[in-house]
mmCIF file of C-alpha atoms and ligand atoms in Angstrom:
data_model
loop_
_atom_site.group_PDB
_atom_site.id
_atom_site.type_symbol
_atom_site.label_atom_id
_atom_site.label_comp_id
_atom_site.label_asym_id
_atom_site.label_seq_id
_atom_site.Cartn_x
_atom_site.Cartn_y
_atom_site.Cartn_z
ATOM 1 C CA UNK A 263 8.635 -10.946 15.904
ATOM 2 C CA UNK A 264 12.197 -10.544 14.594
ATOM 3 C CA UNK A 265 15.701 -10.856 15.924
ATOM 4 C CA UNK A 266 18.035 -7.872 15.375
ATOM 5 C CA UNK A 267 21.551 -9.040 14.487
ATOM 6 C CA UNK A 268 23.996 -6.194 15.141
ATOM 7 C CA UNK A 269 27.155 -6.769 13.099
ATOM 8 C CA UNK A 270 25.366 -9.336 10.920
ATOM 9 C CA UNK A 271 27.597 -8.586 7.899
ATOM 10 C CA UNK A 272 30.738 -9.679 9.773
ATOM 11 C CA UNK A 273 32.350 -13.115 9.849
ATOM 12 C CA UNK A 274 30.513 -14.595 12.838
ATOM 13 C CA UNK A 275 27.415 -12.394 12.424
ATOM 14 C CA UNK A 276 26.782 -13.516 8.819
ATOM 15 C CA UNK A 277 26.898 -17.196 9.854
ATOM 16 C CA UNK A 278 24.395 -16.393 12.597
ATOM 17 C CA UNK A 279 22.086 -14.771 10.038
ATOM 18 C CA UNK A 280 22.050 -18.058 8.058
ATOM 19 C CA UNK A 281 21.691 -20.316 11.072
ATOM 20 C CA UNK A 282 18.909 -18.221 12.660
ATOM 21 C CA UNK A 283 17.057 -18.300 9.314
ATOM 22 C CA UNK A 284 17.539 -22.085 9.147
ATOM 23 C CA UNK A 285 15.732 -22.215 12.500
ATOM 24 C CA UNK A 286 12.793 -20.289 11.009
ATOM 25 C CA UNK A 287 13.628 -16.993 12.742
ATOM 26 C CA UNK A 288 12.927 -13.663 11.051
ATOM 27 C CA UNK A 289 16.136 -11.635 10.984
ATOM 28 C CA UNK A 290 16.922 -7.910 10.662
ATOM 29 C CA UNK A 291 20.552 -6.734 10.356
ATOM 30 C CA UNK A 292 22.364 -3.503 11.231
ATOM 31 C CA UNK A 293 26.009 -3.123 10.238
ATOM 32 C CA UNK A 294 28.203 -0.108 9.465
ATOM 33 C CA UNK A 295 30.276 -2.240 7.032
ATOM 34 C CA UNK A 296 33.554 -1.049 8.541
ATOM 35 C CA UNK A 297 34.824 -4.650 8.542
ATOM 36 C CA UNK A 298 31.678 -6.430 7.319
ATOM 37 C CA UNK A 299 30.530 -7.190 3.767
ATOM 38 C CA UNK A 300 27.079 -6.407 2.370
ATOM 39 C CA UNK A 301 27.394 -9.484 0.120
ATOM 40 C CA UNK A 302 27.599 -11.779 3.156
ATOM 41 C CA UNK A 303 23.949 -11.058 4.021
ATOM 42 C CA UNK A 304 21.216 -12.565 1.798
ATOM 43 C CA UNK A 305 19.227 -10.037 -0.270
ATOM 44 C CA UNK A 306 15.937 -11.094 1.344
ATOM 45 C CA UNK A 307 17.125 -9.979 4.798
ATOM 46 C CA UNK A 308 16.133 -6.457 5.894
ATOM 47 C CA UNK A 309 19.466 -4.619 6.111
ATOM 48 C CA UNK A 310 20.196 -1.242 7.731
ATOM 49 C CA UNK A 311 23.586 0.290 6.991
ATOM 50 C CA UNK A 312 24.252 2.227 10.175
ATOM 51 C CA UNK A 313 26.224 2.504 13.384
ATOM 52 C CA UNK A 314 24.921 1.207 16.702
ATOM 53 C CA UNK A 315 26.345 4.310 18.399
ATOM 54 C CA UNK A 316 23.624 6.261 16.577
ATOM 55 C CA UNK A 317 20.538 6.003 18.795
ATOM 56 C CA UNK A 318 18.309 7.504 16.073
ATOM 57 C CA UNK A 319 19.075 4.639 13.690
ATOM 58 C CA UNK A 320 18.363 2.103 16.442
ATOM 59 C CA UNK A 321 15.049 3.796 17.307
ATOM 60 C CA UNK A 322 14.112 3.729 13.611
ATOM 61 C CA UNK A 323 14.829 -0.027 13.442
ATOM 62 C CA UNK A 324 12.903 -0.737 16.653
ATOM 63 C CA UNK A 325 9.967 1.361 15.361
ATOM 64 C CA UNK A 326 9.865 -0.138 11.862
ATOM 65 C CA UNK A 327 10.197 -3.760 13.034
ATOM 66 C CA UNK A 328 8.816 -5.837 15.872
ATOM 67 C CA UNK A 329 12.124 -6.795 17.498
ATOM 68 C CA UNK A 330 12.037 -9.415 20.227
ATOM 69 C CA UNK A 331 15.769 -9.760 20.960
ATOM 70 C CA UNK A 332 19.174 -8.393 20.018
ATOM 71 C CA UNK A 333 22.172 -10.532 19.027
ATOM 72 C CA UNK A 334 25.231 -8.305 19.360
ATOM 73 C CA UNK A 335 28.421 -8.924 17.329
ATOM 74 C CA UNK A 336 29.607 -5.353 16.636
ATOM 75 C CA UNK A 337 33.116 -4.685 17.849
ATOM 76 C CA UNK A 338 36.632 -3.767 16.949
ATOM 77 C CA UNK A 339 38.457 -7.001 17.726
ATOM 78 C CA UNK A 340 42.166 -6.783 16.887
ATOM 79 C CA UNK A 341 44.110 -7.449 20.079
ATOM 80 C CA UNK A 342 47.350 -5.780 18.897
ATOM 81 C CA UNK A 343 45.573 -2.686 17.574
ATOM 82 C CA UNK A 344 43.718 -2.344 20.876
ATOM 83 C CA UNK A 345 47.039 -1.948 22.707
ATOM 84 C CA UNK A 346 48.079 0.809 20.260
ATOM 85 C CA UNK A 347 44.675 2.553 20.122
ATOM 86 C CA UNK A 348 42.789 1.738 23.351
ATOM 87 C CA UNK A 349 40.310 4.607 23.006
ATOM 88 C CA UNK A 350 39.119 3.301 19.623
ATOM 89 C CA UNK A 351 38.106 0.113 21.475
ATOM 90 C CA UNK A 352 36.364 1.889 24.347
ATOM 91 C CA UNK A 353 34.594 4.145 21.848
ATOM 92 C CA UNK A 354 33.273 1.457 19.494
ATOM 93 C CA UNK A 355 32.838 -1.460 21.879
ATOM 94 C CA UNK A 356 31.883 0.150 25.191
ATOM 95 C CA UNK A 357 30.069 3.216 23.859
ATOM 96 C CA UNK A 358 28.375 0.986 21.266
ATOM 97 C CA UNK A 359 27.019 -1.144 24.104
ATOM 98 C CA UNK A 360 25.812 1.936 26.052
ATOM 99 C CA UNK A 361 23.955 3.159 22.969
ATOM 100 C CA UNK A 362 22.445 -0.276 22.272
ATOM 101 C CA UNK A 363 21.279 -0.864 25.857
ATOM 102 C CA UNK A 364 19.806 2.666 26.018
ATOM 103 C CA UNK A 365 17.863 2.017 22.821
ATOM 104 C CA UNK A 366 16.689 -1.342 24.187
ATOM 105 C CA UNK A 367 15.485 0.431 27.368
ATOM 106 C CA UNK A 368 13.648 3.078 25.339
ATOM 107 C CA UNK A 369 12.010 0.464 23.132
ATOM 108 C CA UNK A 370 11.313 -2.166 25.820
ATOM 109 C CA UNK A 371 13.457 -4.938 24.330
ATOM 110 C CA UNK A 372 14.406 -7.323 27.127
ATOM 111 C CA UNK A 373 16.785 -9.912 25.653
ATOM 112 C CA UNK A 374 20.367 -9.656 24.397
ATOM 113 C CA UNK A 375 22.896 -12.322 23.390
ATOM 114 C CA UNK A 376 26.442 -10.964 23.419
ATOM 115 C CA UNK A 377 29.769 -11.947 21.773
ATOM 116 C CA UNK A 378 32.296 -12.063 24.530
ATOM 117 C CA UNK A 379 35.763 -13.537 24.335
ATOM 118 C CA UNK A 380 38.393 -15.731 25.941
ATOM 119 C CA UNK A 381 40.324 -12.457 26.098
ATOM 120 C CA UNK A 382 38.304 -11.545 29.228
ATOM 121 C CA UNK A 383 40.386 -14.097 31.182
ATOM 122 C CA UNK A 384 43.859 -12.830 30.263
ATOM 123 C CA UNK A 385 46.673 -15.222 31.179
ATOM 124 C CA UNK A 386 44.823 -18.229 32.627
ATOM 125 C CA UNK A 387 45.719 -19.669 36.017
ATOM 126 C CA UNK A 388 44.613 -23.148 34.969
ATOM 127 C CA UNK A 389 43.474 -25.117 31.926
ATOM 128 C CA UNK A 390 40.703 -25.763 31.010
ATOM 129 C CA UNK A 391 39.267 -22.350 31.927
ATOM 130 C CA UNK A 392 35.976 -22.182 33.805
ATOM 131 C CA UNK A 393 33.538 -19.249 33.691
ATOM 132 C CA UNK A 394 34.205 -18.673 37.407
ATOM 133 C CA UNK A 395 37.977 -18.312 36.918
ATOM 134 C CA UNK A 396 39.598 -14.877 37.434
ATOM 135 C CA UNK A 397 39.180 -12.303 34.674
ATOM 136 C CA UNK A 398 42.299 -10.175 34.233
ATOM 137 C CA UNK A 399 42.411 -9.011 30.609
ATOM 138 C CA UNK A 400 45.880 -8.274 29.298
ATOM 139 C CA UNK A 401 44.761 -5.873 26.539
ATOM 140 C CA UNK A 402 42.112 -3.150 25.968
ATOM 141 C CA UNK A 403 40.099 -5.425 23.659
ATOM 142 C CA UNK A 404 39.566 -7.995 26.428
ATOM 143 C CA UNK A 405 38.970 -5.204 28.947
ATOM 144 C CA UNK A 406 36.277 -3.689 26.722
ATOM 145 C CA UNK A 407 34.488 -7.070 26.531
ATOM 146 C CA UNK A 408 34.630 -7.459 30.315
ATOM 147 C CA UNK A 409 33.241 -3.939 30.822
ATOM 148 C CA UNK A 410 30.425 -4.720 28.381
ATOM 149 C CA UNK A 411 29.558 -7.869 30.348
ATOM 150 C CA UNK A 412 29.474 -5.855 33.573
ATOM 151 C CA UNK A 413 27.257 -3.222 31.964
ATOM 152 C CA UNK A 414 24.751 -5.920 31.012
ATOM 153 C CA UNK A 415 24.847 -7.316 34.563
ATOM 154 C CA UNK A 416 23.930 -3.941 36.111
ATOM 155 C CA UNK A 417 21.317 -3.114 33.472
ATOM 156 C CA UNK A 418 19.798 -6.534 34.135
ATOM 157 C CA UNK A 419 19.378 -5.485 37.783
ATOM 158 C CA UNK A 420 17.935 -2.049 37.010
ATOM 159 C CA UNK A 421 15.902 -2.591 33.824
ATOM 160 C CA UNK A 422 15.340 -6.351 33.620
ATOM 161 C CA UNK A 423 17.112 -6.628 30.274
ATOM 162 C CA UNK A 424 18.151 -10.303 30.318
ATOM 163 C CA UNK A 425 21.427 -11.332 28.741
ATOM 164 C CA UNK A 426 23.534 -14.297 27.786
ATOM 165 C CA UNK A 427 27.221 -13.566 27.304
ATOM 166 C CA UNK A 428 29.052 -16.161 25.215
ATOM 167 C CA UNK A 429 32.827 -16.204 25.667
ATOM 168 C CA UNK A 430 34.129 -17.656 22.412
ATOM 169 C CA UNK A 431 37.569 -19.161 22.166
ATOM 170 C CA UNK A 432 39.105 -19.444 18.648
ATOM 171 C CA UNK A 433 36.320 -19.262 16.094
ATOM 172 C CA UNK A 434 37.150 -20.943 12.780
ATOM 173 C CA UNK A 435 35.746 -22.486 9.609
ATOM 174 C CA UNK A 436 32.989 -21.450 7.233
ATOM 175 C CA UNK A 437 29.436 -22.343 6.248
ATOM 176 C CA UNK A 438 29.393 -25.915 4.889
ATOM 177 C CA UNK A 439 28.403 -24.981 1.309
ATOM 178 C CA UNK A 440 31.291 -22.482 1.028
ATOM 179 C CA UNK A 441 28.925 -19.573 0.297
ATOM 180 C CA UNK A 442 30.108 -17.385 3.207
ATOM 181 C CA UNK A 443 33.280 -17.373 5.262
ATOM 182 C CA UNK A 444 36.013 -15.333 6.921
ATOM 183 C CA UNK A 445 37.148 -12.283 4.936
ATOM 184 C CA UNK A 446 38.970 -9.823 7.146
ATOM 185 C CA UNK A 447 40.881 -7.256 5.074
ATOM 186 C CA UNK A 448 43.485 -7.175 7.835
ATOM 187 C CA UNK A 449 43.782 -10.862 8.758
ATOM 188 C CA UNK A 450 45.492 -11.976 11.961
ATOM 189 C CA UNK A 451 43.825 -15.355 12.538
ATOM 190 C CA UNK A 452 45.859 -18.509 12.143
ATOM 191 C CA UNK A 453 43.681 -20.673 9.855
ATOM 192 C CA UNK A 454 43.029 -18.131 7.062
ATOM 193 C CA UNK A 455 46.729 -17.197 7.153
ATOM 194 C CA UNK A 456 47.789 -20.867 6.869
ATOM 195 C CA UNK A 457 45.413 -21.330 3.922
ATOM 196 C CA UNK A 458 46.921 -18.339 2.111
ATOM 197 C CA UNK A 459 49.961 -20.583 1.433
ATOM 198 C CA UNK A 460 48.154 -23.263 -0.645
ATOM 199 C CA UNK A 461 46.134 -20.435 -2.222
ATOM 200 C CA UNK A 462 49.444 -19.040 -3.517
ATOM 201 C CA UNK A 463 49.128 -15.765 -1.608
ATOM 202 C CA UNK A 464 52.114 -16.295 0.687
ATOM 203 C CA UNK A 465 55.258 -18.420 0.546
ATOM 204 C CA UNK A 466 55.092 -19.817 4.079
ATOM 205 C CA UNK A 467 53.305 -19.526 7.388
ATOM 206 C CA UNK A 468 55.257 -17.939 10.220
ATOM 207 C CA UNK A 469 54.859 -19.730 13.547
ATOM 208 C CA UNK A 470 54.988 -17.205 16.349
ATOM 209 C CA UNK A 471 57.395 -18.985 18.681
ATOM 210 C CA UNK A 472 58.290 -22.651 19.156
ATOM 211 C CA UNK A 473 59.772 -22.310 22.632
ATOM 212 C CA UNK A 474 56.576 -22.355 24.716
ATOM 213 C CA UNK A 475 56.169 -24.918 27.473
ATOM 214 C CA UNK A 476 53.795 -27.059 25.377
ATOM 215 C CA UNK A 477 54.018 -30.496 23.733
ATOM 216 C CA UNK A 478 55.760 -29.210 20.569
ATOM 217 C CA UNK A 479 56.733 -25.732 21.782
ATOM 218 C CA UNK A 480 53.976 -23.915 19.854
ATOM 219 C CA UNK A 481 50.880 -22.236 21.376
ATOM 220 C CA UNK A 482 47.780 -24.244 22.123
ATOM 221 C CA UNK A 483 44.292 -22.959 21.341
ATOM 222 C CA UNK A 484 40.730 -24.247 21.413
ATOM 223 C CA UNK A 485 39.235 -23.981 17.893
ATOM 224 C CA UNK A 486 35.456 -24.046 17.519
ATOM 225 C CA UNK A 487 33.434 -23.987 14.296
ATOM 226 C CA UNK A 488 31.612 -20.762 13.455
ATOM 227 C CA UNK A 489 28.319 -22.629 12.800
ATOM 228 C CA UNK A 490 28.548 -24.352 16.188
ATOM 229 C CA UNK A 491 28.987 -20.867 17.663
ATOM 230 C CA UNK A 492 25.869 -19.738 15.787
ATOM 231 C CA UNK A 493 23.847 -22.728 17.031
ATOM 232 C CA UNK A 494 24.820 -21.713 20.582
ATOM 233 C CA UNK A 495 23.273 -18.275 19.971
ATOM 234 C CA UNK A 496 19.986 -19.858 18.902
ATOM 235 C CA UNK A 497 20.047 -22.056 22.012
ATOM 236 C CA UNK A 498 20.882 -19.049 24.209
ATOM 237 C CA UNK A 499 17.934 -17.097 22.837
ATOM 238 C CA UNK A 500 15.587 -20.026 23.456
ATOM 239 C CA UNK A 501 17.044 -20.339 26.965
ATOM 240 C CA UNK A 502 16.073 -16.711 27.703
ATOM 241 C CA UNK A 503 12.676 -17.194 26.044
ATOM 242 C CA UNK A 504 12.079 -20.104 28.426
ATOM 243 C CA UNK A 505 12.846 -17.941 31.460
ATOM 244 C CA UNK A 506 16.548 -18.831 31.871
ATOM 245 C CA UNK A 507 18.475 -16.409 34.076
ATOM 246 C CA UNK A 508 21.118 -14.071 32.718
ATOM 247 C CA UNK A 509 24.477 -15.819 32.608
ATOM 248 C CA UNK A 510 27.915 -16.258 31.031
ATOM 249 C CA UNK A 511 29.029 -19.356 29.077
ATOM 250 C CA UNK A 512 32.342 -20.437 27.543
ATOM 251 C CA UNK A 513 32.208 -21.753 23.979
ATOM 252 C CA UNK A 514 35.092 -23.957 22.917
ATOM 253 C CA UNK A 515 35.558 -27.533 21.809
ATOM 254 C CA UNK A 516 37.362 -28.365 25.076
ATOM 255 C CA UNK A 517 40.408 -29.717 23.238
ATOM 256 C CA UNK A 518 43.614 -27.814 22.696
ATOM 257 C CA UNK A 519 45.596 -27.968 19.450
ATOM 258 C CA UNK A 520 49.057 -26.544 18.861
ATOM 259 C CA UNK A 521 49.914 -24.243 15.968
ATOM 260 C CA UNK A 522 51.982 -27.074 14.428
ATOM 261 C CA UNK A 523 49.056 -29.494 14.761
ATOM 262 C CA UNK A 524 46.832 -26.997 12.940
ATOM 263 C CA UNK A 525 49.396 -26.654 10.137
ATOM 264 C CA UNK A 526 49.603 -30.452 9.826
ATOM 265 C CA UNK A 527 45.798 -30.692 9.685
ATOM 266 C CA UNK A 528 45.778 -28.029 6.932
ATOM 267 C CA UNK A 529 48.440 -30.001 5.023
ATOM 268 C CA UNK A 530 46.153 -33.058 5.094
ATOM 269 C CA UNK A 531 43.091 -31.096 3.975
ATOM 270 C CA UNK A 532 44.789 -29.175 1.153
ATOM 271 C CA UNK A 533 47.416 -31.703 0.049
ATOM 272 C CA UNK A 534 49.956 -28.848 0.076
ATOM 273 C CA UNK A 535 53.322 -29.020 1.883
ATOM 274 C CA UNK A 536 52.727 -25.577 3.565
ATOM 275 C CA UNK A 537 56.295 -24.497 4.387
ATOM 276 C CA UNK A 538 56.840 -23.136 7.889
ATOM 277 C CA UNK A 539 59.149 -20.439 9.188
ATOM 278 C CA UNK A 540 59.692 -20.124 12.922
ATOM 279 C CA UNK A 541 59.385 -16.510 14.030
ATOM 280 C CA UNK A 542 59.513 -14.636 17.312
ATOM 281 C CA UNK A 543 56.755 -14.932 19.883
ATOM 282 C CA UNK A 544 53.829 -12.521 19.338
ATOM 283 C CA UNK A 545 53.548 -10.150 22.281
ATOM 284 C CA UNK A 546 50.767 -11.056 24.690
ATOM 285 C CA UNK A 547 50.099 -14.596 23.395
ATOM 286 C CA UNK A 548 49.332 -16.976 26.291
ATOM 287 C CA UNK A 549 50.885 -20.449 25.843
ATOM 288 C CA UNK A 550 47.535 -22.224 26.280
ATOM 289 C CA UNK A 551 43.872 -21.225 26.051
ATOM 290 C CA UNK A 552 41.382 -24.060 26.348
ATOM 291 C CA UNK A 553 37.767 -23.709 27.451
ATOM 292 C CA UNK A 554 35.791 -25.787 29.850
ATOM 293 C CA UNK A 555 32.446 -25.598 28.011
ATOM 294 C CA UNK A 556 30.586 -28.089 30.207
ATOM 295 C CA UNK A 557 28.225 -25.362 31.417
ATOM 296 C CA UNK A 558 27.035 -24.502 27.878
ATOM 297 C CA UNK A 559 26.647 -28.199 27.091
ATOM 298 C CA UNK A 560 24.624 -28.836 30.236
ATOM 299 C CA UNK A 561 22.490 -25.696 30.563
ATOM 300 C CA UNK A 562 22.098 -24.627 26.918
ATOM 301 C CA UNK A 563 22.195 -28.225 25.660
ATOM 302 C CA UNK A 564 24.953 -27.187 23.228
ATOM 303 C CA UNK A 565 26.666 -29.964 21.322
ATOM 304 C CA UNK A 566 29.223 -28.883 18.705
ATOM 305 C CA UNK A 567 28.903 -30.747 15.401
ATOM 306 C CA UNK A 568 32.478 -30.153 14.195
ATOM 307 C CA UNK A 569 34.935 -32.044 16.369
ATOM 308 C CA UNK A 570 38.046 -32.633 14.254
ATOM 309 C CA UNK A 571 40.397 -29.883 13.107
ATOM 310 C CA UNK A 572 40.405 -31.406 9.607
ATOM 311 C CA UNK A 573 36.612 -30.985 9.395
ATOM 312 C CA UNK A 574 36.807 -27.372 10.562
ATOM 313 C CA UNK A 575 39.677 -26.498 8.212
ATOM 314 C CA UNK A 576 37.955 -28.294 5.289
ATOM 315 C CA UNK A 577 35.010 -25.884 5.499
ATOM 316 C CA UNK A 578 37.369 -22.869 5.537
ATOM 317 C CA UNK A 579 39.259 -24.354 2.572
ATOM 318 C CA UNK A 580 36.006 -24.761 0.612
ATOM 319 C CA UNK A 581 35.161 -21.069 1.180
ATOM 320 C CA UNK A 582 38.645 -19.798 0.292
ATOM 321 C CA UNK A 583 39.013 -21.914 -2.858
ATOM 322 C CA UNK A 584 35.570 -20.810 -4.073
ATOM 323 C CA UNK A 585 36.313 -17.138 -3.191
ATOM 324 C CA UNK A 586 40.095 -16.568 -3.367
ATOM 325 C CA UNK A 587 39.514 -12.781 -3.288
ATOM 326 C CA UNK A 588 36.872 -13.060 -0.553
ATOM 327 C CA UNK A 589 33.642 -11.163 -1.191
ATOM 328 C CA UNK A 590 35.205 -9.411 -4.197
ATOM 329 C CA UNK A 591 34.584 -12.633 -6.185
HETATM 330 P P1 NAD B 94 33.933 -8.895 12.233
HETATM 331 O O1 NAD B 94 34.773 -7.672 12.257
HETATM 332 O O2 NAD B 94 33.977 -9.757 11.027
HETATM 333 O O3 NAD B 94 32.411 -8.530 12.547
HETATM 334 C C1 NAD B 94 32.010 -7.399 13.271
HETATM 335 C C2 NAD B 94 30.909 -6.718 12.464
HETATM 336 O O4 NAD B 94 30.385 -5.608 13.205
HETATM 337 C C3 NAD B 94 31.424 -6.157 11.149
HETATM 338 O O5 NAD B 94 30.511 -6.484 10.106
HETATM 339 C C4 NAD B 94 31.476 -4.644 11.375
HETATM 340 O O6 NAD B 94 31.299 -3.922 10.178
HETATM 341 C C5 NAD B 94 30.350 -4.438 12.371
HETATM 342 N N1 NAD B 94 30.504 -3.294 13.287
HETATM 343 C C6 NAD B 94 31.571 -3.018 14.079
HETATM 344 N N2 NAD B 94 31.310 -1.914 14.806
HETATM 345 C C7 NAD B 94 30.054 -1.489 14.469
HETATM 346 C C8 NAD B 94 29.231 -0.419 14.884
HETATM 347 N N3 NAD B 94 29.647 0.478 15.780
HETATM 348 N N4 NAD B 94 27.993 -0.303 14.334
HETATM 349 C C9 NAD B 94 27.553 -1.182 13.400
HETATM 350 N N5 NAD B 94 28.302 -2.223 12.966
HETATM 351 C C10 NAD B 94 29.532 -2.365 13.498
HETATM 352 O O7 NAD B 94 34.371 -9.751 13.513
HETATM 353 P P2 NAD B 94 34.052 -11.266 13.894
HETATM 354 O O8 NAD B 94 35.316 -12.035 13.812
HETATM 355 O O9 NAD B 94 32.864 -11.724 13.131
HETATM 356 O O10 NAD B 94 33.684 -11.114 15.426
HETATM 357 C C11 NAD B 94 32.352 -10.878 15.828
HETATM 358 C C12 NAD B 94 32.308 -10.692 17.332
HETATM 359 O O11 NAD B 94 32.837 -11.853 17.978
HETATM 360 C C13 NAD B 94 33.143 -9.511 17.832
HETATM 361 O O12 NAD B 94 32.432 -8.875 18.857
HETATM 362 C C14 NAD B 94 34.403 -10.179 18.385
HETATM 363 O O13 NAD B 94 34.957 -9.414 19.419
HETATM 364 C C15 NAD B 94 33.831 -11.476 18.913
HETATM 365 N N6 NAD B 94 34.823 -12.568 19.025
HETATM 366 C C16 NAD B 94 35.415 -13.066 17.900
HETATM 367 C C17 NAD B 94 36.326 -14.129 18.012
HETATM 368 C C18 NAD B 94 36.974 -14.745 16.797
HETATM 369 O O14 NAD B 94 37.726 -15.734 16.950
HETATM 370 N N7 NAD B 94 36.721 -14.234 15.577
HETATM 371 C C19 NAD B 94 36.633 -14.652 19.274
HETATM 372 C C20 NAD B 94 36.013 -14.111 20.394
HETATM 373 C C21 NAD B 94 35.095 -13.082 20.247
HETATM 374 N N1 UFG B 95 49.714 -17.685 15.031
HETATM 375 C C1 UFG B 95 50.903 -17.992 14.392
HETATM 376 N N2 UFG B 95 51.119 -17.433 13.169
HETATM 377 C C2 UFG B 95 50.230 -16.596 12.564
HETATM 378 C C3 UFG B 95 49.009 -16.286 13.234
HETATM 379 C C4 UFG B 95 48.787 -16.855 14.477
HETATM 380 O O1 UFG B 95 51.732 -18.738 14.893
HETATM 381 O O2 UFG B 95 50.510 -16.111 11.452
HETATM 382 C C5 UFG B 95 49.460 -18.314 16.333
HETATM 383 C C6 UFG B 95 49.265 -17.301 17.453
HETATM 384 O O3 UFG B 95 50.507 -16.973 18.025
HETATM 385 C C7 UFG B 95 48.357 -18.086 18.399
HETATM 386 C C8 UFG B 95 47.536 -18.990 17.483
HETATM 387 O O4 UFG B 95 48.236 -19.018 16.235
HETATM 388 O O5 UFG B 95 49.135 -18.899 19.222
HETATM 389 C C9 UFG B 95 46.134 -18.460 17.239
HETATM 390 O O6 UFG B 95 46.230 -17.093 16.859
HETATM 391 P P1 UFG B 95 44.960 -16.256 16.349
HETATM 392 O O7 UFG B 95 45.456 -14.885 16.043
HETATM 393 O O8 UFG B 95 44.262 -17.017 15.278
HETATM 394 O O9 UFG B 95 44.001 -16.252 17.594
HETATM 395 P P2 UFG B 95 44.263 -15.751 19.090
HETATM 396 O O10 UFG B 95 44.328 -16.985 19.937
HETATM 397 O O11 UFG B 95 45.353 -14.795 19.194
HETATM 398 O O12 UFG B 95 42.935 -14.895 19.326
HETATM 399 C C10 UFG B 95 41.737 -15.466 19.723
HETATM 400 C C11 UFG B 95 40.545 -14.675 19.162
HETATM 401 C C12 UFG B 95 40.521 -13.299 19.769
HETATM 402 C C13 UFG B 95 40.581 -13.387 21.248
HETATM 403 C C14 UFG B 95 41.791 -14.176 21.686
HETATM 404 C C15 UFG B 95 41.838 -14.350 23.168
HETATM 405 O O13 UFG B 95 40.651 -14.585 17.775
HETATM 406 O O14 UFG B 95 39.314 -12.653 19.414
HETATM 407 O O15 UFG B 95 41.741 -15.470 21.114
HETATM 408 O O16 UFG B 95 43.156 -14.326 23.594
HETATM 409 F F1 UFG B 95 40.678 -12.150 21.783
#
């Protein structure tokens, strides 16, 4: 039996391909390569270039392979763009999920592990955030993820498709040997942007606001290593295999770090001064987002390996120095 990784050529999906293979799983990938990279998936993995909104392609995959479970990473995931183009997000994310669940119904696949997001919570009422806290997304991206979770809940009732929804906080870092990593053509994430300074691609990093009500005035986030995220997917699949009930889990390290602390950690790792410019706040950025991940630790037995920001950034630095042009190298 194989695991179908939807979006397996993307940043988080490609790390899952490696980690699932390390656990002896047989992996099949579908990706439309809109933001993913063919080179991020090993040549010995069966790869379908296609769109999950195309039910015929999904039926072909489910017919040609014995698929036991689906791991679903496909999405548009730029918060700012989602505010400008909400229908793009409902089309790709929500309609993509309808198409995938329909194909799973038709082909009697009963397990799905889903990439959800801290964005489902919106502006948190308290820190750290628990899975039971209110979900009031402040942008169409987060709303699309919440709708997708609700779709899985109702399909679980009607068709017994079991799901685990993993709400990631800030995913960061790269595979330890530097062979794969984050390569978004339009990059918005803090760590790759910081590292562009020592790579000589930008003069300074702009800090989006230093007047938040936090220890040093800059926003606090919960950064978690991409391979620890992937290990959680393996654990979630085994949880469903062992009869675990459908559920939602936060994935974060549980510690919050400010933007300035992340820049200082990157200075230590790279040995570069990394000049800073203080800019305006970015619209829609909450001051603090920190997960309470006790539920994933207890029920899934998840235990993140990367605990210091220096260790996480060091893996990203290894990837970027080995591949300064990303997958073009
Ligand atoms: P990514 O853009 O690198 O990966 C998404 C992959 O899915 C890409 O390879 C893309 O080509 C593919 N894809 C998109 N739509 C598709 C479709 N309709 N059919 C087939 N393939 C399609 O993004 P990522 O950073 O790896 O994020 C992966 C998932 O994790 C997303 O669902 C995202 O919302 C979620 N997430 C990411 C973060 C983060 O910090 N990066 C945080 C929370 C949640
Ligand atoms: N930041 C800067 N300068 C930059 C880039 C980012 O100061 O050049 C700051 C942001 O303002 C924020 C922090 O660095 O305070 C982290 O920003 P990212 O863009 O790396 O990540 P976000 O916290 O905005 O986004 C993450 C996930 C999204 C998810 C969101 C939930 O990447 O998928 O959390 O709010 F939707």
